Each structure stands twice: as structure tokens, then as C-alpha cells.
């Protein structure tokens, strides 16, 4: 359905196409759905483009546990245009370019008001399957059955409904195919270097996993003046790609026969990296990243979401030796204030 | 005056030797070699027992070594110095420290670390630079060093990087506390955590370290200092150090400890300190700290090789910070004098840490008292 005059659809359900996952790990099916109008504090968005993030894949495969809910509309990295808004919404209006984000930013709770946290505590965690305000769904399939939301965004649909706390307005004219990357991966990576690690000029940085997030961390570290950016990946093709993002050195763990990755990094950095980042989602790699950091001041940032629920195990003595480890959602980014900054600098 | 006769020669004196893991120390005569270059021979005035001495006393395998002179928290007087030592001289009051401060390496020069990389920390049985011993028993058998200090002896030899000159006006039974335990706790609050005024702090384990954290948190203006300990007697003692509330995990029967603390603090403490050295307690402390900005600091020394485990999901989603430090992230030579001054200015309280005092001959009683959980610091006087 082509939207030419938004005012025609405001207040009414919209029929459109969505890519639905009906069962874990099964190919998505393009079906006609109905998208309800936005309730109070909600925004209905026409999606322009959306990108796939590995976290979508992780949840798509999940067949057991409280987060495994189907049928579901996945996707959480996107950009769109506001089609209509619910009552009380003044922040955005029809026609605005917006990025929906899984990480809410109410701006009023203790955490939003603090500079030390980006974990908005206004709403329950985003892994619940409905809208944050009332837990219900705005999507129904052709048979009239509700379809679950995902991470408060659900961008694999021509239209979606998102709470205003999960909406970021962009008015700097950034092209859509760049803007959608700011919805998750790139913001997470750059934010991790900028806000969580606070990489300073001259630092040494080790990045485990050169997917979009890892490469974005490299980009962030480069912008902040890191002197050495070491990329660790099993895929040698990533090394050429990584050079474009500022990586200075590469380690392929499968090439190492005698020494461990952390030993090699320790030698390359005269004692350990100032900052290390895990950007895959594997507890064993988180451990490697931690072991690769420098005693005394080394800081490890965990960004990857563990794919199999494996626990993170650390040597107590390494903690006594002054190493720090911290996990981060969305790279410490406070969506409504920081994404526009990143967009301007793109 | 008294030392001119012994400089350059071996000294025969008494030491409390740990001959077998877990067995009472034996007071016997030993021979202490003169200091080599960069070393200082010290006559110990008094020494106190720290739980880390007990941990390594019980350890049958390396880094447990026997026979050994344990002890690492002490104060003494310089008897003689080796070549190349200008920083201290005969007669100076000094505190030996297990952590090196060479002042020259990148780490010593950096504000961000106290872990000297020139003479790195390890639980070694030797002197730091040449990995030999200065101690011998009367049969000529080598006695091992402990943590580069070995203070359970009337005399010891310590590398100058491990020696801090201290104002002689400080009573020895207070000065020795700054050699390890109290500095570690106070430093952790000031430097590792950087507790700010108005913070909520939770301390797991109210031994001397935990209470020193409380003292540091109190001086930093923390608004609430919650003490967690299985021994209810610690609450009364804790109040003297600024502990405002007390939780006994043994009475958390309906809800887990972390739920109790999260309810008390509206989401979790800003700072949690683990001061025992138990993986399960580190995990509890992490669970009790606040999502978003909470910081958990590990100070307790667990057995070598110990590991802590966390839910990766929780680590990612909580944004909590996990870290730790040795000696409370303090740099011995620059920071101990600062703590000394704060004590002399009556800001830093040290008196209540000393719950028992005894003669050197009774040193094994100190072990019993600390293992029994009924003392904070037992100060042992070498010559009373």
C-alpha cells in the first residue's frame, strides 16, 4: 500500500505486508497483516528500510525459554517516516524522519537523568513480546490472530507501531540507508568506544569479532585517536575490510599454534590492551577479551549477546589485578540525544 | 647507635617459622643475611596477622612453600641498608609493603595503576630482584620469604621498592595496619570505587578489610553503608566504622540476599565490595549492585586459580561494572604517608581495628583468634 497522504489512514487500521516468523528457525513468510492505529504515547511508522542484525537471528532461532514467542515480526534496526501519532505525542509529527530504537529513552527516570547510565527504567525489559505500555500487540494476521512484537520495534513490516520513548527524530538530512544503521549496530559499536570505554587518544584497543558492531567499535576508536586497533576474527577476509575502519593489526586465532590470543595481544601492546571489546556473543571470547586487557587499568566491554546462555567465567586474581569488565546495551547511547549527534557526524 | 655493630654481618634472632602447612608456627633462632644492593634490613617493632597469611599458611602446594617466614603487615626500624639505597637510612621508621612501588616504570608513573610492572606482584618465596633467600635456620636450611616482606621475625630483609618511610610519631600498633589491611579497604573506597558523597554502599564481609572500606566510605560521605556478615557481633563493631545497616545472609530465608538488598536500596547499591575472597560472595555482591551504574569491587583474596561466574545475559543487560584491586589501588610510597597524616589529624580512625595485642611468643593465638572470626587485627609486639 503506497502512502501518499498520511491523513487518510490516521486513526484507522492499516493493511500492509510484513515478514512474519511463524516458527523458530523457519524462513520468514511475507503475509498481509493489519496494523492498529497508535494508542496514547505511540507512533505509527512507515518503514523506509531496515537492516538485519545478528540479534534478530539469535532470537529467530530460539525455541525454548521465556523469550521464545511466535508468531513474531522481527527487525529492530530501521528508519521510517511518521504516518500518524497517538494522543499526547508532540515530539514528532506526520512526515518526520525517525529511527525506532529498542533502547528506550524516557528522559525522566533516575537513569535517564543520570550521565552514568543509559538503561531507562521507565519500562520493563524490551524482550517482552508486546508494547511497553500495556503488553498488547498492534499487529493481527489475516486470520485475526495477534502477532508478537520484537524489541519494541518490529521493523520487518511496511508499517509498525512504536512507543514514543523508542522513537528518535532525525532532521539533519542523513540518507535513509545510513540512518537505519544508527538504530542498533553502528550506534552500539561507536557508543561502546565513545561512551562505555571512553577510549582516549593514543590508547591500544583489541576488538573481538569483526561484524558490523566490531567494525563500528574500530571506527569509534579511530575517531577517538586510538594508536593501535587490533582486530581478532576467524575470517581472514575481514582483515581487508577492517583496514577501511581504522584497524592497524589483525589476529586470526586459528593461525595460532603455541600462544593464546591474549598472550599475543599482551606482547603486541606491552602488557595488555587498554580497552578490549567482545562483539560476537560467546562467553569464551569474553574471557579471552578480559584476559587480553592490561592489569591495572584495562577495561573490557561486553557487547555481544551470548548465543547459547553460557556463563561468563573470570579468574578472580585478574580482577584483583585491577582489570575491569562491563557489559553494555546499545553502547551506552541515550537514544534521543546521542543518535542525532552520530547522524550529524556521519 | 645500636645498629653499628651488626651492619654488614648476619644477624641471629628469633622468627616464627611455618614448617608445615596448617601447623602452628615454631619460634626458633634463625640467621638473617645482610641486605644486598637495593635492599634494607629492618628490625620489626610490631606486626599484625592478615587473613592472606592464613590462606597461604594452609596451602600445601605452590604458591604455598615450607619452611617459610610468613607475615606481611608490619612496621619497623631500618637496621642497615645495602648499596644504592638513599631513600632510607639506619634508624628510620619504615613500613614494609607486599606491593612494589619502584617509581620508574610506566605503571608507577601512571595515575591509573598501582601495579608496578618492573617488580610485578606475585606470591613469591624469594627476594624480588634476585630470587634468593636472606633467611637460614640454624641447620643451614633455607627459609622461604612471603610476599616480599616476611614480618614474623625480629629482623627481615626487604627490597627498597617495598619500603615506605613513615613518621616515627605514629604509634607502631597503628602504623602496621597501613601496611596492608586498612590501606586496602580505605583505598578501595577512595580510589578503586571513588565513592562519592550521598552514595549507597554494601560491604560483604566485615573483617578488617570490610570495616576499612566502611571507614573510607564514611570519609567519602556515603549516605548508607550496609554491612553484610554471618556474624551478628560484627554489627555493633561495624557501627564504630560507619556501618548504618546490617544484613545477615543466614536470615535471608524467604528471599535471596540480593532481593533483600535491592529492596533496601530501591534497585541495588551504587557500590558493592567483596571483602572475604569467596567466588559465591563475589557473585552475590554483583547481584546486589545497581543496574546501569553499579560498581562491584573485589578485594578478597581467594585461593589461587579461583574463578567467578556470571550470567552473560545479566552482564550485558545490566551495565554493571565489575573490577577489583590490590592494596586498594594505592601507591605505597605516595599514599601511605597521606593516610598517616589523616590519622594524625584525627580524621582516619585506626584505633578500633586493633582488638587484640600480644607478645611474639603467643603468635599462634593470633591465628586461632582470626580463624575463629573473633578479632579484627591482632597486633604482635616483637619485643615486649
XYZ file of C-alpha atoms in Angstrom:
730
model
C 0.000 0.000 0.000
C 1.546 3.259 -1.090
C 1.199 6.061 1.372
C 0.723 9.366 -0.360
C -1.493 11.267 2.037
C -0.999 10.124 5.619
C -4.076 11.914 6.886
C -6.264 9.367 5.112
C -5.121 6.497 7.306
C -4.735 8.231 10.672
C -6.901 6.641 13.353
C -7.663 3.596 11.231
C -6.033 0.182 10.948
C -3.637 -0.167 8.013
C -3.433 -3.281 5.852
C 0.096 -3.939 4.687
C 2.766 -6.603 4.187
C 5.030 -7.971 6.892
C 7.668 -10.736 7.042
C 6.400 -13.000 9.790
C 8.308 -15.728 11.578
C 5.780 -18.389 12.472
C 8.143 -20.986 13.982
C 11.701 -20.813 15.330
C 14.369 -21.008 12.646
C 11.875 -21.115 9.774
C 12.051 -18.854 6.748
C 10.033 -15.676 7.210
C 6.740 -15.555 5.314
C 5.511 -12.362 3.662
C 1.860 -12.016 4.632
C -0.823 -9.359 4.764
C -1.372 -8.041 8.242
C -3.349 -5.325 9.920
C -1.556 -2.657 11.937
C -3.749 -0.944 14.547
C -3.588 2.826 14.982
C -1.218 4.125 17.654
C -2.598 4.408 21.181
C -1.678 7.197 23.606
C 2.065 7.903 23.574
C 2.560 5.716 20.491
C 3.690 6.426 16.940
C 2.855 4.560 13.759
C 5.755 4.497 11.351
C 6.062 3.649 7.652
C 9.361 1.814 7.373
C 11.631 3.012 4.547
C 14.403 0.491 5.093
C 15.572 -1.956 7.700
C 18.766 -3.963 8.208
C 19.366 -7.379 9.713
C 21.313 -7.580 12.963
C 22.685 -10.798 14.430
C 20.499 -10.417 17.493
C 17.457 -10.866 15.235
C 18.982 -14.168 14.117
C 19.649 -15.273 17.697
C 16.044 -14.728 18.740
C 14.704 -16.105 15.457
C 16.340 -19.452 16.290
C 15.181 -19.539 19.905
C 12.829 -22.443 20.508
C 12.749 -22.604 24.308
C 12.586 -20.222 27.243
C 10.506 -17.136 28.053
C 11.834 -15.140 25.106
C 10.792 -17.682 22.502
C 7.412 -16.338 21.346
C 5.863 -16.931 17.919
C 4.482 -15.798 15.526
C 6.619 -12.675 15.638
C 7.673 -9.745 13.474
C 11.442 -9.375 13.871
C 13.705 -6.492 12.876
C 14.912 -3.694 15.116
C 17.323 -1.669 13.012
C 15.421 0.661 10.703
C 14.426 4.123 9.578
C 10.993 5.371 8.625
C 8.569 8.221 8.344
C 5.838 9.004 10.883
C 2.422 8.130 9.444
C 0.373 9.176 12.489
C 0.750 9.724 16.206
C -1.363 8.769 19.224
C -2.653 11.225 21.793
C -0.168 13.206 23.864
C 2.619 12.832 21.290
C 4.113 16.212 20.463
C 7.753 15.269 19.963
C 7.203 14.008 16.413
C 4.511 14.509 13.824
C 3.375 13.129 10.487
C 6.099 13.191 7.892
C 9.051 13.296 10.319
C 12.000 11.015 9.588
C 12.531 8.772 12.622
C 14.674 5.880 13.779
C 12.828 3.458 16.051
C 15.158 2.061 18.759
C 14.954 -0.939 21.051
C 16.609 1.004 23.868
C 14.017 3.381 25.369
C 14.823 6.928 26.455
C 12.043 8.477 28.526
C 14.251 11.325 29.725
C 12.582 11.414 33.132
C 13.522 8.370 35.177
C 16.534 8.396 37.500
C 18.673 6.538 34.978
C 17.768 8.773 32.028
C 18.593 11.793 34.170
C 21.958 10.329 35.188
C 25.021 10.639 32.973
C 26.181 7.269 34.247
C 23.519 5.029 32.741
C 21.540 4.577 29.527
C 19.230 1.903 30.898
C 15.875 3.626 31.066
C 13.911 2.136 33.951
C 10.537 3.507 32.956
C 9.553 0.346 31.127
C 10.128 -3.368 31.631
C 12.921 -5.002 29.615
C 12.438 -4.979 25.843
C 12.397 -8.746 25.450
C 8.712 -8.886 26.312
C 6.524 -9.605 23.285
C 4.082 -6.678 23.401
C 4.011 -2.906 23.514
C 5.824 -1.490 26.557
C 2.816 0.401 27.892
C 0.252 -2.375 28.083
C 1.905 -5.551 26.823
C -0.617 -5.945 23.982
C 0.074 -6.212 20.263
C -0.806 -3.796 17.469
C -0.441 -6.479 14.788
C -3.002 -9.031 13.661
C -2.643 -11.511 10.829
C -5.193 -12.232 8.092
C -6.922 -14.709 10.400
C -7.307 -12.036 13.098
C -4.676 -13.547 15.416
C -2.211 -11.301 17.237
C 1.419 -11.332 16.135
C 4.076 -10.628 18.735
C 6.303 -7.569 18.673
C 10.082 -7.727 18.922
C 12.342 -5.460 20.982
C 9.613 -2.767 20.886
C 10.416 -2.123 17.200
C 9.354 -4.914 14.790
C 10.716 -3.340 11.630
C 10.238 -6.255 9.169
C 6.897 -4.759 8.239
C 5.775 -1.933 5.944
C 4.213 -0.277 8.987
C 4.890 -0.666 12.682
C 3.742 0.920 15.949
C 6.374 2.067 18.422
C 6.166 3.812 21.800
C 7.343 7.436 21.626
C 10.102 6.567 24.142
C 11.544 4.305 21.468
C 11.494 6.923 18.693
C 14.341 9.226 17.667
C 13.693 12.127 15.335
C 16.323 12.887 12.710
C 16.240 16.198 10.947
C 19.739 16.531 9.558
C 19.027 15.096 6.104
C 21.003 11.897 6.510
C 20.271 9.349 3.740
C 17.907 6.556 4.807
C 20.309 3.684 4.149
C 22.825 5.241 6.545
C 20.210 6.298 9.087
C 18.866 2.799 9.645
C 22.305 1.594 10.779
C 22.083 4.010 13.679
C 19.130 2.044 15.040
C 21.397 -0.580 16.531
C 24.699 -1.934 15.232
C 26.721 1.141 14.369
C 25.488 3.174 17.347
C 26.238 0.255 19.649
C 29.781 -0.093 18.351
C 30.689 3.574 18.199
C 28.961 4.191 21.524
C 30.907 1.403 23.191
C 34.195 3.067 22.260
C 32.964 6.598 22.902
C 30.762 6.297 25.985
C 31.418 2.988 27.729
C 35.153 2.589 27.285
C 35.865 6.296 26.757
C 38.811 5.451 24.527
C 41.332 8.272 24.686
C 43.943 9.367 22.193
C 46.902 7.014 21.994
C 45.067 4.045 23.506
C 45.519 0.450 22.404
C 42.313 -1.359 21.577
C 41.540 -5.041 20.878
C 38.258 -5.930 19.165
C 36.989 -9.489 19.059
C 34.597 -10.151 16.171
C 34.672 -8.005 13.060
C 30.987 -7.910 12.178
C 29.168 -4.619 11.846
C 29.371 -3.971 15.586
C 33.091 -4.774 15.863
C 33.909 -2.664 12.812
C 31.847 0.169 14.291
C 33.879 -0.069 17.514
C 37.011 0.221 15.370
C 35.579 3.262 13.635
C 34.761 4.818 17.005
C 38.231 4.058 18.356
C 39.803 5.555 15.234
C 37.765 8.751 15.602
C 38.914 8.984 19.231
C 42.578 8.698 18.271
C 43.465 5.178 19.336
C 47.050 4.386 18.334
C 46.583 0.661 17.826
C 43.345 -1.105 16.854
C 43.745 -4.876 16.835
C 41.031 -6.931 15.146
C 40.512 -10.582 16.116
C 38.462 -12.737 13.731
C 38.476 -16.268 12.317
C 37.648 -14.973 8.846
C 40.735 -13.537 7.079
C 38.510 -11.675 4.602
C 37.565 -9.356 7.444
C 41.093 -8.019 7.646
C 40.989 -6.158 4.340
C 37.566 -4.818 5.237
C 38.798 -3.826 8.681
C 41.540 -1.617 7.267
C 38.835 0.715 5.945
C 37.620 1.153 9.506
C 40.988 2.009 11.003
C 42.224 -1.391 12.129
C 46.038 -1.484 12.373
C 46.650 -5.131 13.251
C 44.887 -8.466 12.882
C 44.951 -11.779 14.657
C 43.336 -14.957 13.353
C 43.081 -17.318 16.343
C 43.088 -20.356 14.063
C 46.607 -19.383 12.927
C 47.978 -19.516 16.459
C 49.631 -22.793 17.434
C 51.651 -22.129 20.582
C 50.392 -18.931 22.136
C 46.900 -17.868 23.113
C 45.224 -14.792 21.669
C 45.628 -12.946 24.972
C 49.349 -13.746 25.071
C 49.829 -12.407 21.547
C 47.869 -9.254 22.341
C 49.857 -8.863 25.558
C 53.077 -8.912 23.542
C 51.756 -6.526 20.879
C 50.677 -3.986 23.492
C 53.494 -4.288 26.048
C 51.345 -5.780 28.768
C 47.763 -5.869 27.513
C 45.265 -3.705 25.659
C 43.931 -0.567 27.351
C 40.460 -1.482 26.073
C 39.071 -4.717 24.724
C 35.649 -5.354 23.223
C 33.696 -8.566 22.711
C 31.405 -8.160 19.730
C 30.189 -11.674 18.997
C 28.254 -13.160 21.902
C 30.381 -16.074 23.084
C 31.370 -16.400 26.744
C 34.725 -17.988 25.866
C 35.610 -14.969 23.726
C 34.504 -12.617 26.507
C 37.018 -14.429 28.681
C 39.722 -14.017 26.019
C 38.928 -10.329 25.739
C 39.193 -9.920 29.513
C 42.488 -11.815 29.619
C 43.838 -9.605 26.835
C 43.342 -6.408 28.799
C 46.076 -4.713 30.750
C 46.393 -5.252 34.511
C 45.964 -2.028 36.459
C 43.691 -0.142 34.104
C 42.495 -2.464 31.325
C 38.773 -2.252 30.631
C 36.771 -4.905 28.793
C 33.388 -4.070 27.274
C 30.982 -6.909 26.526
C 28.640 -6.034 23.688
C 27.800 -9.403 22.156
C 24.701 -11.245 23.343
C 25.585 -14.788 24.394
C 24.016 -17.106 21.890
C 23.783 -20.234 23.989
C 23.322 -18.957 27.510
C 26.858 -19.960 28.512
C 28.076 -18.291 31.725
C 30.924 -15.806 31.732
C 33.751 -17.165 33.877
C 36.622 -14.996 35.027
C 39.760 -15.614 37.037
C 39.354 -13.845 40.417
C 43.006 -12.938 40.541
C 42.720 -10.960 37.296
C 40.034 -8.853 38.961
C 42.360 -8.207 41.906
C 44.943 -7.076 39.368
C 42.761 -4.132 38.557
C 41.037 -5.324 35.380
C 37.505 -4.050 34.818
C 34.709 -5.659 32.852
C 31.370 -4.104 31.982
C 28.509 -5.123 29.720
C 26.689 -2.584 27.657
C 23.387 -2.344 25.899
C 23.403 -0.069 22.885
C 26.938 1.126 23.615
C 25.872 3.381 26.450
C 23.919 5.501 23.970
C 20.994 7.606 25.206
C 18.973 7.341 22.016
C 17.240 10.703 21.689
C 20.312 12.811 22.447
C 23.143 10.712 21.064
C 21.776 9.343 17.795
C 21.258 12.831 16.327
C 24.898 13.575 17.273
C 26.098 10.466 15.452
C 23.876 11.301 12.475
C 25.366 14.781 12.204
C 28.864 13.343 12.257
C 28.167 10.763 9.562
C 73.796 3.643 67.632
C 72.575 0.143 68.428
C 72.928 -0.990 64.808
C 76.517 -0.093 64.034
C 77.679 -3.381 65.456
C 75.566 -5.531 63.162
C 75.754 -3.727 59.807
C 77.229 -5.919 57.081
C 77.037 -9.068 59.167
C 74.444 -11.815 59.535
C 72.087 -11.352 62.486
C 70.941 -14.185 64.654
C 67.445 -13.604 66.010
C 64.064 -15.211 66.637
C 61.486 -15.903 63.927
C 58.140 -17.725 63.903
C 58.700 -20.338 61.226
C 55.863 -22.118 59.410
C 57.373 -25.559 58.918
C 54.303 -27.415 57.695
C 51.058 -26.321 56.051
C 48.408 -25.535 58.619
C 50.562 -26.349 61.640
C 51.411 -23.942 64.473
C 54.415 -21.717 63.814
C 57.615 -22.589 65.660
C 59.567 -19.798 67.356
C 63.196 -20.563 66.663
C 66.530 -18.863 66.136
C 67.351 -18.017 62.541
C 70.114 -16.246 60.633
C 69.249 -13.108 58.666
C 71.815 -12.213 55.984
C 72.837 -8.580 55.476
C 70.995 -6.622 52.772
C 72.298 -6.823 49.196
C 72.168 -3.822 46.809
C 68.698 -2.167 46.765
C 67.733 -3.968 49.964
C 67.019 -2.890 53.522
C 67.329 -4.893 56.710
C 64.609 -3.980 59.174
C 64.120 -4.660 62.867
C 60.387 -5.329 63.184
C 58.658 -3.451 66.017
C 55.251 -4.984 65.552
C 53.332 -6.991 63.005
C 49.677 -7.911 62.593
C 48.004 -11.001 61.202
C 46.087 -10.695 57.931
C 43.825 -13.405 56.515
C 46.051 -13.760 53.458
C 48.801 -15.058 55.766
C 46.363 -17.792 56.830
C 45.361 -18.607 53.234
C 48.959 -19.308 52.210
C 49.849 -20.915 55.542
C 47.253 -23.588 54.804
C 48.337 -24.169 51.199
C 50.250 -27.443 50.782
C 51.284 -26.862 47.163
C 52.949 -23.880 45.455
C 52.471 -20.977 45.918
C 52.459 -22.484 49.386
C 56.103 -23.142 50.361
C 57.628 -24.500 53.563
C 59.543 -23.797 55.736
C 58.564 -20.135 55.450
C 58.554 -16.883 57.421
C 55.030 -15.510 56.960
C 53.665 -12.089 57.896
C 53.358 -9.036 55.650
C 51.683 -6.344 57.715
C 54.240 -4.597 59.930
C 56.268 -1.583 60.981
C 59.920 -1.467 61.912
C 63.194 0.437 62.103
C 65.955 0.309 59.482
C 68.960 -1.544 60.863
C 71.169 -1.271 57.767
C 70.882 -0.682 54.024
C 72.513 -2.291 51.001
C 74.389 -0.445 48.258
C 72.426 2.016 46.217
C 69.833 2.793 48.895
C 69.494 6.526 49.552
C 65.818 6.768 50.334
C 66.123 5.486 53.906
C 68.915 5.168 56.435
C 69.645 3.483 59.743
C 67.154 4.447 62.403
C 64.323 5.416 60.040
C 60.852 4.118 60.834
C 59.523 2.177 57.875
C 56.501 0.172 56.774
C 57.283 -2.809 54.505
C 54.618 -3.452 51.832
C 53.877 -6.550 49.729
C 53.265 -4.355 46.677
C 56.237 -2.817 44.921
C 56.494 0.910 44.122
C 59.633 1.363 42.009
C 58.580 4.829 40.828
C 60.190 4.318 37.413
C 58.067 2.020 35.283
C 55.104 3.160 33.154
C 52.634 1.840 35.703
C 54.255 3.504 38.700
C 54.343 6.748 36.738
C 50.698 6.437 35.658
C 47.856 7.695 37.826
C 45.697 4.863 36.581
C 47.524 1.917 38.113
C 49.378 0.891 41.259
C 50.706 -2.355 39.804
C 54.407 -1.824 39.364
C 55.496 -3.692 36.212
C 59.230 -3.522 36.946
C 58.822 -5.714 40.036
C 55.408 -7.277 39.427
C 53.243 -8.656 42.195
C 53.342 -12.386 42.806
C 53.192 -14.698 45.781
C 56.877 -15.478 45.656
C 59.058 -17.437 48.094
C 62.062 -15.200 47.350
C 63.513 -11.702 47.422
C 62.182 -9.788 44.448
C 65.199 -8.955 42.306
C 67.493 -11.981 42.505
C 65.080 -14.674 43.635
C 67.200 -15.917 46.514
C 66.560 -16.012 50.243
C 68.157 -13.987 53.045
C 66.955 -16.429 55.713
C 68.513 -19.599 57.041
C 67.717 -21.764 60.034
C 70.397 -22.992 62.424
C 70.835 -26.188 60.360
C 71.726 -24.101 57.330
C 68.409 -24.827 55.631
C 66.905 -22.044 53.519
C 63.709 -20.479 54.815
C 61.313 -19.039 52.223
C 60.138 -15.452 52.110
C 56.480 -14.409 51.949
C 55.027 -11.598 49.854
C 58.454 -9.914 49.796
C 58.029 -8.927 53.488
C 58.216 -11.866 55.954
C 57.473 -9.895 59.104
C 57.062 -12.742 61.624
C 60.688 -12.299 62.555
C 62.671 -9.905 64.751
C 64.598 -8.903 61.632
C 63.788 -9.170 57.939
C 65.265 -8.058 54.619
C 63.043 -6.180 52.173
C 63.675 -4.629 48.735
C 63.729 -0.816 48.843
C 60.835 -0.755 46.341
C 58.754 -2.402 49.065
C 59.739 0.014 51.848
C 57.850 3.163 52.855
C 59.362 5.683 55.231
C 56.933 6.721 57.941
C 56.661 9.412 60.602
C 58.045 7.954 63.871
C 55.358 9.820 65.812
C 52.744 7.302 64.670
C 52.290 4.628 67.329
C 53.624 1.338 65.883
C 50.465 -0.584 66.706
C 48.599 1.792 64.383
C 51.277 2.228 61.698
C 51.468 -1.507 60.979
C 47.791 -1.521 59.963
C 48.603 0.675 56.974
C 50.985 -1.959 55.669
C 48.078 -3.957 54.191
C 44.537 -4.341 55.528
C 43.385 -0.859 56.387
C 45.076 0.745 53.381
C 43.462 -1.831 51.108
C 39.967 -1.117 52.395
C 40.225 2.653 52.632
C 41.993 2.833 49.257
C 39.303 0.726 47.617
C 36.619 3.184 48.730
C 38.635 6.274 47.744
C 40.364 5.127 44.620
C 39.076 1.873 43.138
C 35.443 2.816 43.610
C 35.811 6.564 44.061
C 32.724 6.588 46.293
C 31.029 9.962 46.065
C 29.025 11.780 48.735
C 25.476 10.507 49.020
C 26.237 7.047 47.618
C 24.834 3.790 48.901
C 27.486 1.208 49.674
C 27.179 -2.509 50.537
C 30.118 -4.334 52.107
C 30.286 -8.112 52.059
C 32.446 -9.379 54.924
C 33.070 -7.197 57.959
C 36.626 -8.175 58.785
C 39.335 -5.550 58.983
C 39.225 -5.011 55.201
C 35.469 -4.608 55.061
C 35.451 -2.245 58.010
C 38.268 -0.260 56.443
C 36.094 0.073 53.324
C 33.326 1.355 55.616
C 35.747 3.868 57.138
C 36.750 5.028 53.641
C 33.127 5.218 52.515
C 32.236 7.201 55.649
C 35.058 9.666 54.983
C 33.830 9.965 51.380
C 30.344 10.947 52.545
C 28.404 7.795 51.666
C 24.838 8.167 52.885
C 24.244 4.480 53.610
C 26.774 1.785 54.410
C 25.195 -1.656 54.545
C 27.270 -4.353 56.211
C 26.701 -7.984 55.234
C 28.120 -10.658 57.542
C 27.133 -14.026 59.000
C 28.371 -12.990 62.445
C 25.827 -10.748 64.238
C 28.543 -9.468 66.612
C 30.055 -7.586 63.685
C 27.153 -5.156 63.590
C 27.995 -3.497 66.892
C 31.645 -3.302 65.877
C 30.626 -2.060 62.437
C 28.744 0.928 63.833
C 32.074 2.321 65.073
C 33.278 2.382 61.474
C 30.196 3.995 59.982
C 28.116 0.951 59.030
C 24.494 2.170 59.043
C 22.596 -1.048 58.444
C 23.276 -4.731 58.777
C 22.129 -7.794 56.855
C 22.842 -11.340 57.942
C 22.600 -13.660 54.906
C 21.733 -16.534 57.236
C 18.420 -14.831 57.976
C 17.517 -14.355 54.302
C 15.278 -17.409 54.216
C 12.243 -16.173 52.260
C 14.068 -14.062 49.711
C 17.618 -14.298 48.420
C 20.168 -11.818 49.763
C 20.184 -9.850 46.500
C 16.414 -9.274 46.686
C 16.716 -8.026 50.257
C 19.446 -5.570 49.365
C 17.734 -4.408 46.173
C 14.572 -3.680 48.141
C 16.507 -1.809 50.817
C 18.248 0.328 48.219
C 15.491 0.847 45.640
C 17.206 -1.184 42.953
C 20.655 -2.031 44.262
C 23.674 -0.394 45.891
C 25.815 2.093 43.966
C 28.952 0.280 45.167
C 29.407 -3.270 46.436
C 32.655 -4.524 47.941
C 33.580 -8.180 48.374
C 35.985 -8.424 51.291
C 36.269 -12.139 52.018
C 37.670 -13.944 48.982
C 34.835 -16.282 48.012
C 33.560 -16.690 44.452
C 29.962 -17.147 45.600
C 30.132 -13.936 47.606
C 31.533 -12.022 44.622
C 28.544 -13.273 42.643
C 26.184 -12.161 45.425
C 27.825 -8.752 45.578
C 27.406 -8.335 41.813
C 23.745 -9.301 42.081
C 23.229 -6.673 44.800
C 24.619 -3.770 42.880
C 22.518 -1.382 40.882
C 21.762 -1.864 37.230
C 23.111 0.865 34.964
C 25.905 2.311 37.060
C 26.513 -0.051 39.979
C 30.144 -0.983 40.574
C 31.288 -4.181 42.272
C 34.822 -4.173 43.690
C 36.626 -7.426 44.529
C 39.186 -7.129 47.319
C 39.138 -10.538 48.982
C 41.962 -12.911 48.087
C 40.602 -16.311 47.094
C 42.640 -19.479 46.622
C 44.947 -19.384 43.580
C 43.087 -20.351 40.401
C 39.680 -19.409 41.788
C 37.074 -18.353 39.247
C 33.856 -16.350 39.400
C 30.887 -16.988 37.107
C 28.134 -14.716 35.895
C 25.175 -14.948 33.585
C 26.418 -13.432 30.304
C 22.904 -12.141 29.666
C 22.905 -10.349 33.014
C 26.385 -8.868 32.391
C 25.266 -7.488 29.031
C 21.883 -6.161 30.077
C 22.731 -4.810 33.490
C 25.563 -2.485 32.532
C 27.104 -3.161 35.940
C 30.828 -2.652 36.353
C 32.993 -5.397 37.855
C 36.529 -4.668 38.986
C 38.980 -5.291 41.796
C 42.266 -4.104 43.184
C 45.316 -4.973 45.183
C 46.151 -2.675 48.079
C 43.066 -0.625 47.293
C 44.721 0.764 44.134
C 47.017 2.819 46.361
C 50.648 3.561 45.500
C 52.503 2.642 48.702
C 55.186 5.338 48.818
C 52.925 8.258 47.996
C 49.659 7.152 49.564
C 50.647 5.593 52.893
C 52.064 8.932 54.119
C 48.734 10.550 53.155
C 46.820 8.053 55.260
C 49.299 8.578 58.101
C 48.631 12.293 58.002
C 44.880 11.752 58.035
C 45.284 9.539 61.079
C 47.456 12.096 62.873
C 44.880 14.777 62.013
C 42.279 12.578 63.681
C 40.191 12.091 60.508
C 41.060 8.457 59.823
C 40.221 6.157 62.714
C 42.659 3.300 63.287
C 42.328 2.507 66.992
C 39.250 0.308 66.787
C 40.852 -2.049 64.263
C 43.171 -3.380 66.967
C 41.119 -5.824 69.008
C 43.990 -7.807 70.494
C 47.645 -7.283 71.282
C 50.145 -9.918 72.280
C 53.800 -10.862 72.549
C 55.686 -12.582 69.778
C 55.745 -15.851 71.742
C 51.953 -16.023 71.569
C 51.722 -15.570 67.800
C 49.821 -18.840 67.290
C 46.987 -17.478 69.437
C 46.576 -14.736 66.848
C 45.941 -17.402 64.212
C 43.304 -19.045 66.427
C 41.594 -15.729 67.065
C 41.441 -14.708 63.411
C 40.307 -18.134 62.222
C 37.669 -18.094 64.958
C 36.258 -14.893 63.498
C 36.512 -13.041 66.779
C 39.136 -10.485 66.037
C 39.883 -7.753 63.546
C 43.554 -7.108 63.955
C 45.777 -8.829 66.446
C 48.979 -6.800 66.865
C 52.057 -8.801 67.781
C 54.865 -6.945 69.554
C 58.274 -8.368 68.837
C 59.994 -7.214 71.962
C 57.630 -6.844 74.871
